[in-house]
Tab-separated table of C-alpha atoms in Angstrom:
chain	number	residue	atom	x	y	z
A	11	UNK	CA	153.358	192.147	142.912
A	12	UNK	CA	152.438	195.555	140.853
A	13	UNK	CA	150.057	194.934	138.149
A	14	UNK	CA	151.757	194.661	134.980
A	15	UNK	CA	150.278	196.653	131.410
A	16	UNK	CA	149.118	193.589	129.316
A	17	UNK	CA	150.199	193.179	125.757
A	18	UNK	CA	147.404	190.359	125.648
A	19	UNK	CA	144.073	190.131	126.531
A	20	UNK	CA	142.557	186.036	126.084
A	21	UNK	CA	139.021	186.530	126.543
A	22	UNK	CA	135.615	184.359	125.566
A	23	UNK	CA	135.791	181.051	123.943
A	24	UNK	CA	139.049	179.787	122.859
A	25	UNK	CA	139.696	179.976	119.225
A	26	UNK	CA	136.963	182.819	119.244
A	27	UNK	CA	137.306	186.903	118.048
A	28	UNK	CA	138.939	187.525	121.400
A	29	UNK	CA	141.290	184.276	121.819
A	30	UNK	CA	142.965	184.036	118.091
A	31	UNK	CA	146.257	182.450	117.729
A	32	UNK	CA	146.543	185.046	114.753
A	33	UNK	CA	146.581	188.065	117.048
A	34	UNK	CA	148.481	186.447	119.656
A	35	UNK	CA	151.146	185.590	117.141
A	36	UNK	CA	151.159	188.983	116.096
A	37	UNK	CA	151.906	190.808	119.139
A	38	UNK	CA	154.416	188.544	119.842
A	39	UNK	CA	156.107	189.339	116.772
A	40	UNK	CA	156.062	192.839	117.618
A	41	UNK	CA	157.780	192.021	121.007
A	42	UNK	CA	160.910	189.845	119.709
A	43	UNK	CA	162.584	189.420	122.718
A	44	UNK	CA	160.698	191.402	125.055
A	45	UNK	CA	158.652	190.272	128.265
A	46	UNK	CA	154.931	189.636	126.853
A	47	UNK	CA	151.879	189.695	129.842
A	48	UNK	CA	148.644	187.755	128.991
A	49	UNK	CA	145.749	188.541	131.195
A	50	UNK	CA	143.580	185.112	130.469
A	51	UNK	CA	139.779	185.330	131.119
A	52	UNK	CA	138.431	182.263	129.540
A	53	UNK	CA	136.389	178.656	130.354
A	54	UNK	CA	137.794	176.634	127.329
A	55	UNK	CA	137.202	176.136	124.174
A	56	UNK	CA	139.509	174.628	120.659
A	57	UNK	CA	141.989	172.136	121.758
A	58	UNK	CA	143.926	173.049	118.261
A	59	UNK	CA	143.994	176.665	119.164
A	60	UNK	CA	145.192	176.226	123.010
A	61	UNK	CA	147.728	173.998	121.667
A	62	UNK	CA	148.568	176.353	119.226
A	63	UNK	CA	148.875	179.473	121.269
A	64	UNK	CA	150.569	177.297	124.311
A	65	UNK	CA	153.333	176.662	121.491
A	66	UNK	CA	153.775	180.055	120.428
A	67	UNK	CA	154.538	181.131	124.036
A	68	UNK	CA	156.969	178.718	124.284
A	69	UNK	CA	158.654	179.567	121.001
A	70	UNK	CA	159.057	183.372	122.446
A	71	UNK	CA	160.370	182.742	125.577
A	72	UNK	CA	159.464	185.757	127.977
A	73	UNK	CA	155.763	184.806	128.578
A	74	UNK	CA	154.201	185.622	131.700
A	75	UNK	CA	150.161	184.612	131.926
A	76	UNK	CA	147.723	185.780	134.344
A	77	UNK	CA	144.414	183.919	135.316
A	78	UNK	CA	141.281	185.481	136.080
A	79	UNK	CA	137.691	184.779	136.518
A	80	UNK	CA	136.856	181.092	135.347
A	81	UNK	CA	139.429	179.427	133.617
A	82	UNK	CA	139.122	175.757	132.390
A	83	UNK	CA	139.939	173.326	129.423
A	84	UNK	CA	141.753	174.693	126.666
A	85	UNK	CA	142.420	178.194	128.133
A	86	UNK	CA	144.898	176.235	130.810
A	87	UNK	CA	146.429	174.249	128.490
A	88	UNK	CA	147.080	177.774	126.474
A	89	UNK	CA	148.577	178.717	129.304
A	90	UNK	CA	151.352	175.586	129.595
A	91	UNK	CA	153.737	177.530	127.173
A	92	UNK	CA	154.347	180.588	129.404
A	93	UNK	CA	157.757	180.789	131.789
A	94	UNK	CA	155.710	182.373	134.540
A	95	UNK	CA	151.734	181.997	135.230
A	96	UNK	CA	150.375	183.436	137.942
A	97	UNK	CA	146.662	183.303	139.643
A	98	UNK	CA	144.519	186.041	140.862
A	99	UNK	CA	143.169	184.815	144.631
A	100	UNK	CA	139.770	184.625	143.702
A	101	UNK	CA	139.856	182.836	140.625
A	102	UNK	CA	139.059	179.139	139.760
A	103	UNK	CA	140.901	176.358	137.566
A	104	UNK	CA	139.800	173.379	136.062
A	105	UNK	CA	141.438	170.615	134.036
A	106	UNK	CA	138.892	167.532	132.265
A	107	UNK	CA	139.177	165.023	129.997
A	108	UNK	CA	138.775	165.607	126.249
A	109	UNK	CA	135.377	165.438	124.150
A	110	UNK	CA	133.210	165.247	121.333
A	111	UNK	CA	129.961	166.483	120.336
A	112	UNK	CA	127.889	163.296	119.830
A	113	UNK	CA	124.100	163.729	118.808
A	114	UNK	CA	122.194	160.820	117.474
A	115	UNK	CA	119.101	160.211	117.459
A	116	UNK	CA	117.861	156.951	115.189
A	117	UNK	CA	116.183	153.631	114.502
A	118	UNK	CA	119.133	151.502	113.947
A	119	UNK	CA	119.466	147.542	112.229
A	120	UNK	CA	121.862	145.503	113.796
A	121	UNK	CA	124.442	146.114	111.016
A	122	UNK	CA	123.724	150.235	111.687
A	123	UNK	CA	124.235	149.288	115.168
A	124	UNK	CA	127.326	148.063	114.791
A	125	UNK	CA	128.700	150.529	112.765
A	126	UNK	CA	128.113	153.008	115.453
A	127	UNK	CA	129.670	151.166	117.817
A	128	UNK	CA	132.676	150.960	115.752
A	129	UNK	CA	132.341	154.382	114.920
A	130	UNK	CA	132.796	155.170	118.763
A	131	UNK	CA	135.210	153.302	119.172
A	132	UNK	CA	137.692	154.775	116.918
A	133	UNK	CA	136.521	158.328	118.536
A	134	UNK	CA	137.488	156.621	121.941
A	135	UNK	CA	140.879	156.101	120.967
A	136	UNK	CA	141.624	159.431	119.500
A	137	UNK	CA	140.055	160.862	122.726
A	138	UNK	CA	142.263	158.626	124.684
A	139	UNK	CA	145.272	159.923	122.814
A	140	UNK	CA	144.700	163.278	123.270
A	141	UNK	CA	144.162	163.142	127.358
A	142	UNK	CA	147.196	161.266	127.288
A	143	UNK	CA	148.803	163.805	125.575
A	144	UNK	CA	147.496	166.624	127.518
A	145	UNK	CA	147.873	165.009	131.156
A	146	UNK	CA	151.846	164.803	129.881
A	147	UNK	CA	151.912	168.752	129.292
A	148	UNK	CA	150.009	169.295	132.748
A	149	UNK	CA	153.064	166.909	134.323
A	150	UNK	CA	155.468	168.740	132.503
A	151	UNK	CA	153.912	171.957	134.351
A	152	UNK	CA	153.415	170.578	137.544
A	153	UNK	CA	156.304	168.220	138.367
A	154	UNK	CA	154.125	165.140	139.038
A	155	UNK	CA	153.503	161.436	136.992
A	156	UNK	CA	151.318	161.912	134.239
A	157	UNK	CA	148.982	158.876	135.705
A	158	UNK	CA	148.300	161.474	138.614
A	159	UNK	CA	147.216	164.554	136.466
A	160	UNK	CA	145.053	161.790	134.243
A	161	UNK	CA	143.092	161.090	137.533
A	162	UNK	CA	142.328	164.586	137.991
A	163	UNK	CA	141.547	165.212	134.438
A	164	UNK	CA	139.128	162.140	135.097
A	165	UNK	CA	137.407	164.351	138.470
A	166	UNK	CA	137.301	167.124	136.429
A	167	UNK	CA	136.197	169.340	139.898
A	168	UNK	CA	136.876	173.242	139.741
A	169	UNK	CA	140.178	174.092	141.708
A	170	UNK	CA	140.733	177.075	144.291
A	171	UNK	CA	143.693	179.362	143.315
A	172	UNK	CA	145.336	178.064	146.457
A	173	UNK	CA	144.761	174.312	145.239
A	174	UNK	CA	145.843	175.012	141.362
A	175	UNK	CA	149.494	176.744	143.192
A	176	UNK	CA	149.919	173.086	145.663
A	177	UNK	CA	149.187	171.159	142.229
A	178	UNK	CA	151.805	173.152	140.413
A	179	UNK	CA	149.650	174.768	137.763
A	180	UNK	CA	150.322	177.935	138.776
A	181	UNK	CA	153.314	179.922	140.419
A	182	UNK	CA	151.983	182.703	142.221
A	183	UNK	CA	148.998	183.856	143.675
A	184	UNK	CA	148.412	187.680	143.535
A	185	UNK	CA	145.651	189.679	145.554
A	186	UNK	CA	145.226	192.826	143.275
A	187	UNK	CA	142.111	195.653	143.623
A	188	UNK	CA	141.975	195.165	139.902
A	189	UNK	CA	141.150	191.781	139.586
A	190	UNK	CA	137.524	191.592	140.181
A	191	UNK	CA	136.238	188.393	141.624
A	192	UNK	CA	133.907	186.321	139.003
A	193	UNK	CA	130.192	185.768	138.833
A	194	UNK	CA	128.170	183.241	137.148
A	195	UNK	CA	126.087	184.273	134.120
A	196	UNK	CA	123.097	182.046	133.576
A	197	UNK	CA	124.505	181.534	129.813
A	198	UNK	CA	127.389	180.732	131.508
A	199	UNK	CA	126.542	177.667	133.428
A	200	UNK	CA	124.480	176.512	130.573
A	201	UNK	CA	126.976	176.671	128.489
A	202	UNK	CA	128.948	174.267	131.243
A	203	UNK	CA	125.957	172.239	131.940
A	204	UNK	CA	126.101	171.396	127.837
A	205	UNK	CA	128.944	170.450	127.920
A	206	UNK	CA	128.858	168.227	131.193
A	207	UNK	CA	131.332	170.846	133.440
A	208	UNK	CA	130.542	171.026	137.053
A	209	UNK	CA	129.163	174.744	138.081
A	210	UNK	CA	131.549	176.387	140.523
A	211	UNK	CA	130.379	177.852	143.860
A	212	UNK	CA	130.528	181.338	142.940
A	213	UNK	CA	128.356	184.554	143.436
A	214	UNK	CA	125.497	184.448	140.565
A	215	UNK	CA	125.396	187.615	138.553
A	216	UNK	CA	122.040	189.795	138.706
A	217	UNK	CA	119.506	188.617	136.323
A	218	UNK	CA	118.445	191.164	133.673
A	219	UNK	CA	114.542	191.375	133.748
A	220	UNK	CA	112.837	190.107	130.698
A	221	UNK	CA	111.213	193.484	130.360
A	222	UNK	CA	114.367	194.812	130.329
A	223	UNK	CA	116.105	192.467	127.700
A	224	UNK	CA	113.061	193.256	125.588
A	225	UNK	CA	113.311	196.847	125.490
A	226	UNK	CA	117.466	196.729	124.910
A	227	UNK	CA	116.109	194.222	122.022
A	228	UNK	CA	113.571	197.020	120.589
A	229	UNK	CA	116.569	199.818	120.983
A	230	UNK	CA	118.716	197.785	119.553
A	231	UNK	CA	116.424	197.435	116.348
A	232	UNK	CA	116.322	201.410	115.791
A	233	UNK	CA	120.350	202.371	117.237
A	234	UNK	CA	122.281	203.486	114.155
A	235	UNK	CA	125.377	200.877	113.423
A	236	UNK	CA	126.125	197.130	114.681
A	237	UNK	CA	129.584	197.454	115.380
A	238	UNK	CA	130.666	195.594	118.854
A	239	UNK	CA	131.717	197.168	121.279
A	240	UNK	CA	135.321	197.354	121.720
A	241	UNK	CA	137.075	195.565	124.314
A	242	UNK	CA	138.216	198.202	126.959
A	243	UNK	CA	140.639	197.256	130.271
A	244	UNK	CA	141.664	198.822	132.735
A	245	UNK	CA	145.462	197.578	133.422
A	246	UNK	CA	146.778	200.196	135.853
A	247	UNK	CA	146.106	201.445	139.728
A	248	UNK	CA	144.807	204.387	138.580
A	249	UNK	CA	140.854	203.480	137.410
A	250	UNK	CA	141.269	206.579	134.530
A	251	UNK	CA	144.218	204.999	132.615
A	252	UNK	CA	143.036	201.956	130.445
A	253	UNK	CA	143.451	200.514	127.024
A	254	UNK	CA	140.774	199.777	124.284
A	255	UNK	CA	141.615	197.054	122.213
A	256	UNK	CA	140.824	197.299	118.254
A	257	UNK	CA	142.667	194.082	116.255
A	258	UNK	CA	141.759	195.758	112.493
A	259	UNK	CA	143.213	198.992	113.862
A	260	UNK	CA	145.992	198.219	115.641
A	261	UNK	CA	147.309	195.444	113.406
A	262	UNK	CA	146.886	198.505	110.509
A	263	UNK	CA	149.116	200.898	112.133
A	264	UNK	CA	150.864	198.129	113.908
A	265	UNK	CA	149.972	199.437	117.158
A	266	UNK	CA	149.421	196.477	120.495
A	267	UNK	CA	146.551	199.133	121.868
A	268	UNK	CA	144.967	202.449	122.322
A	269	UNK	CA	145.395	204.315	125.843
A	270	UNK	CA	142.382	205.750	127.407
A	271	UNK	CA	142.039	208.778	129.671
A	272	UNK	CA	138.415	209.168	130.723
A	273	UNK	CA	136.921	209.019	127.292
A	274	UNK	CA	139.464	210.144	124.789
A	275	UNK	CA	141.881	207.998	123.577
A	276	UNK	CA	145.683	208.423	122.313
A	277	UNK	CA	148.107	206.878	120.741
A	278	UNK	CA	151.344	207.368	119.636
A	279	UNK	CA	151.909	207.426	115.368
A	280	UNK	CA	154.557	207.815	113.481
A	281	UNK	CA	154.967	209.500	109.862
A	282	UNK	CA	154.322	206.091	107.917
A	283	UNK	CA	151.588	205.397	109.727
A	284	UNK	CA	150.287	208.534	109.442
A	285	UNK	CA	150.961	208.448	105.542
A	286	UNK	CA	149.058	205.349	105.494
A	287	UNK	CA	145.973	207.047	107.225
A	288	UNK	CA	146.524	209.931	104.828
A	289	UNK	CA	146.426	207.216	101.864
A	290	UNK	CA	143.539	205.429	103.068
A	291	UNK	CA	141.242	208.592	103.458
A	292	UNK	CA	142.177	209.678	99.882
A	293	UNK	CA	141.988	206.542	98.106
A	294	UNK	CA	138.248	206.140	99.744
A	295	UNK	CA	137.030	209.456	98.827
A	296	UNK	CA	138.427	209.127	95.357
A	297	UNK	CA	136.369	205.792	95.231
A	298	UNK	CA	133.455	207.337	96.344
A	299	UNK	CA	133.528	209.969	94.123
A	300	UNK	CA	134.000	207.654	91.609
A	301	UNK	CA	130.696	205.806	92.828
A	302	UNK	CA	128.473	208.223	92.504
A	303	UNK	CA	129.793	209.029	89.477
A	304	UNK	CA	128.698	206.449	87.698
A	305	UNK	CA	125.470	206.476	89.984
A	306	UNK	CA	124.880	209.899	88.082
A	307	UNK	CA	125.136	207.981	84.601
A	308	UNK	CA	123.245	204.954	85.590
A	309	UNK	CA	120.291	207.717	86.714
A	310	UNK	CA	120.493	209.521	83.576
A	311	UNK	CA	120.961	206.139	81.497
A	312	UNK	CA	117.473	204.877	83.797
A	313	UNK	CA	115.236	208.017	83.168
A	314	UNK	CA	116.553	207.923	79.627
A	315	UNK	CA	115.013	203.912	79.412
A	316	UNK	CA	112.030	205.137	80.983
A	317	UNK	CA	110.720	207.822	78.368
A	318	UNK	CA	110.551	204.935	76.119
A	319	UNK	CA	107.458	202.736	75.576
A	320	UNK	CA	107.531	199.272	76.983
A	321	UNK	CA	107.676	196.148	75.389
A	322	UNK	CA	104.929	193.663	75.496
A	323	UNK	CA	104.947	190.154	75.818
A	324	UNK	CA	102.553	187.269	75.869
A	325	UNK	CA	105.031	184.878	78.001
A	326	UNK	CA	104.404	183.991	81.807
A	327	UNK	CA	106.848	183.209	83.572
A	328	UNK	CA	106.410	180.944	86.206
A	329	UNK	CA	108.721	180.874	89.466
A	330	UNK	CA	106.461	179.504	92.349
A	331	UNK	CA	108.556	177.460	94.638
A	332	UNK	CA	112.066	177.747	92.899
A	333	UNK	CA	114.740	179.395	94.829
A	334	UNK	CA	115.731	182.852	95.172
A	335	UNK	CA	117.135	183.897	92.065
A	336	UNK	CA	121.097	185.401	93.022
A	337	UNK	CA	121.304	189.145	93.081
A	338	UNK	CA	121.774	190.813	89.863
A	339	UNK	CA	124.578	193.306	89.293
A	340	UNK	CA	122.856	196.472	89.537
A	341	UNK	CA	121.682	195.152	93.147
A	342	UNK	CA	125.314	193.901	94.220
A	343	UNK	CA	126.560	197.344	92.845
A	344	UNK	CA	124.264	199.332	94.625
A	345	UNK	CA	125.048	197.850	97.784
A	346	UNK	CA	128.482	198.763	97.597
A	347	UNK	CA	128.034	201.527	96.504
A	348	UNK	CA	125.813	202.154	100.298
A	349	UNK	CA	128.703	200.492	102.190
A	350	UNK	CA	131.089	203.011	101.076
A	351	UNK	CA	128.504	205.857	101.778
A	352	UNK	CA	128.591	204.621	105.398
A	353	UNK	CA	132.320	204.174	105.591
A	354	UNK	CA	132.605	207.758	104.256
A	355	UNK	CA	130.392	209.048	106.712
A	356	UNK	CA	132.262	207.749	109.702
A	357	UNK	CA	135.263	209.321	108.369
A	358	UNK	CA	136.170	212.792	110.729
């Protein structure tokens, strides 16, 4: 099967910067009744969001989702709403029961005791309702009672792409030189230990040195501007063609991505978006200029206070152990007036 162009890349924890039901309801919007591709890259995360997201596929109709890497929890049941999902052949899938975080650490009473317990109880049932639920959406998907996709949700054991197509999950298994083959992250499986996941049997990504991680820490300290990095993929056979992904940017000139050819990018604008560009550039410089502006007069106004003789006074104030007082104006004006310094300077 040729490797589609995504319109959607579902990446990181679910609910996270990189799997939002905002942008994914977004694109969609811009593709009324177009085909949509997901790539998904993800171990899980908000059951709200997958459920979410899962519905939102549905609601389009022309969804076709992808699997690669890890992929477990809520970034399967995300997946439930597409009409075609397919499975790179060296990719994993899990299904589990629901949870809750539960930390408590205590010297109870009998009455506190009890409490708890009912406390727990209550969460039981609400848990129990929701792998109900979700075991019913699996059937749906794979054709089978729900009572046999609750057992496996009970297992809770990582799945080979050739064991997630015989359980129905999937639809197809692909084979494609741009699908690279996952490796486990020592974050990773700690963040799956946590959280009581079983660790799949997968090559173990190099270890960065601690040396190392302490000297990207120090650069990192002294390297002008914390942006993150974008997200850049490659979705093509040919390794120089990819797309960088930019949500502010491209939901601002209404644009899915940016193509990349080596290291430039390109895109194609039309006039309104170029007039809102235009707009934007002017209506920041006429700000800033404004700014400092009244920087000028506050200066003048401040050298003005200083020539004159200071006032005495006899009173003490004490402060010793009271909060941080909130920052006064001048401060909270002077700091924006620095932010749009550095968002004029990283204007061409």
């Amino acid at each position: 099967m040729p490797q589609p162009k995504y319109n959607l890349h579902l990446k990181g924890f679910v609910g996270g910067y990189d799997f939002d039901r905002d942008y994914v309801d977004y694109i969609l919007a811009k593709n009324p009744g177009k085909p949509v591709n997901v790539l998904i890259d993800s171990t899980g995360g908000s059951l709200a969001t997958a459920l979410s997201i899962s519905s939102a596929f549905k609601r389009h109709g022309d969804v076709s989702v992808h699997f690669v890497g890890m992929n477990a929890s809520a970034a399967t049941i995300a997946s439930l709403g597409a009409r075609h999902v397919s499975i790179d052949t060296a990719a994993w899938y899990l299904v589990h029961k629901c949870s809750n975080e539960f930390f408590k650490w205590s010297s109870l009473n009998a009455d506190q005791m009890a409490d708890l317990i009912s406390a727990l109880e209550k969460q039981k049932s609400d848990l129990d309702k929701l792998d109900a639920g979700v075991a019913a959406m699996y059937a749906a998907k794979c054709r089978k009672d729900p009572k046999a996709l609750l057992d496996l949700m009970k297992v809770g054991g990582w799945l080979s792409a050739k064991e997630a197509l015989e359980w129905g999950f999937v639809d197809e298994i692909t084979d494609e030189p741009e699908d690279i083959a996952p490796k486990l992250t020592d974050a990773t499986a700690s963040a799956m230990a946590a959280v009581g996941m079983p660790i799949p049997n997968v090559p173990v990504a190099d270890r960065e040195s601690a040396i190392g991680k302490f000297f990207a820490a120090i650069a990192a300290m002294f390297r002008p501007g914390t942006a993150a990095t974008p997200e850049i993929t490659n979705h093509s056979n040919t390794p120089e063609m990819s797309t960088i992904i930019l949500p502010a940017l491209c939901a601002a000139l209404a644009l899915e991505s940016v193509e990349l050819s080596g290291d430039k990018a390109t895109a194609s604008l039309s006039v309104e978006q170029l007039a809102k560009i235009d707009k934007a550039l002017s209506g920041n410089a006429a700000d800033i200029k404004a700014k400092d502006t009244e920087i000028a007069n506050l200066k003048a106004r401040i050298s003005e206070l200083e020539k004159k003789p200071a006032e005495t006074t006899s009173a003490v104030i004490d402060d010793k152990g009271k909060p941080d007082k909130p920052e006064n104006p001048m401060d909270a004006f002077s700091a924006s007036v620095r932010r749009a310094r550095e968002i004029y300077d990283l204007l061409p």
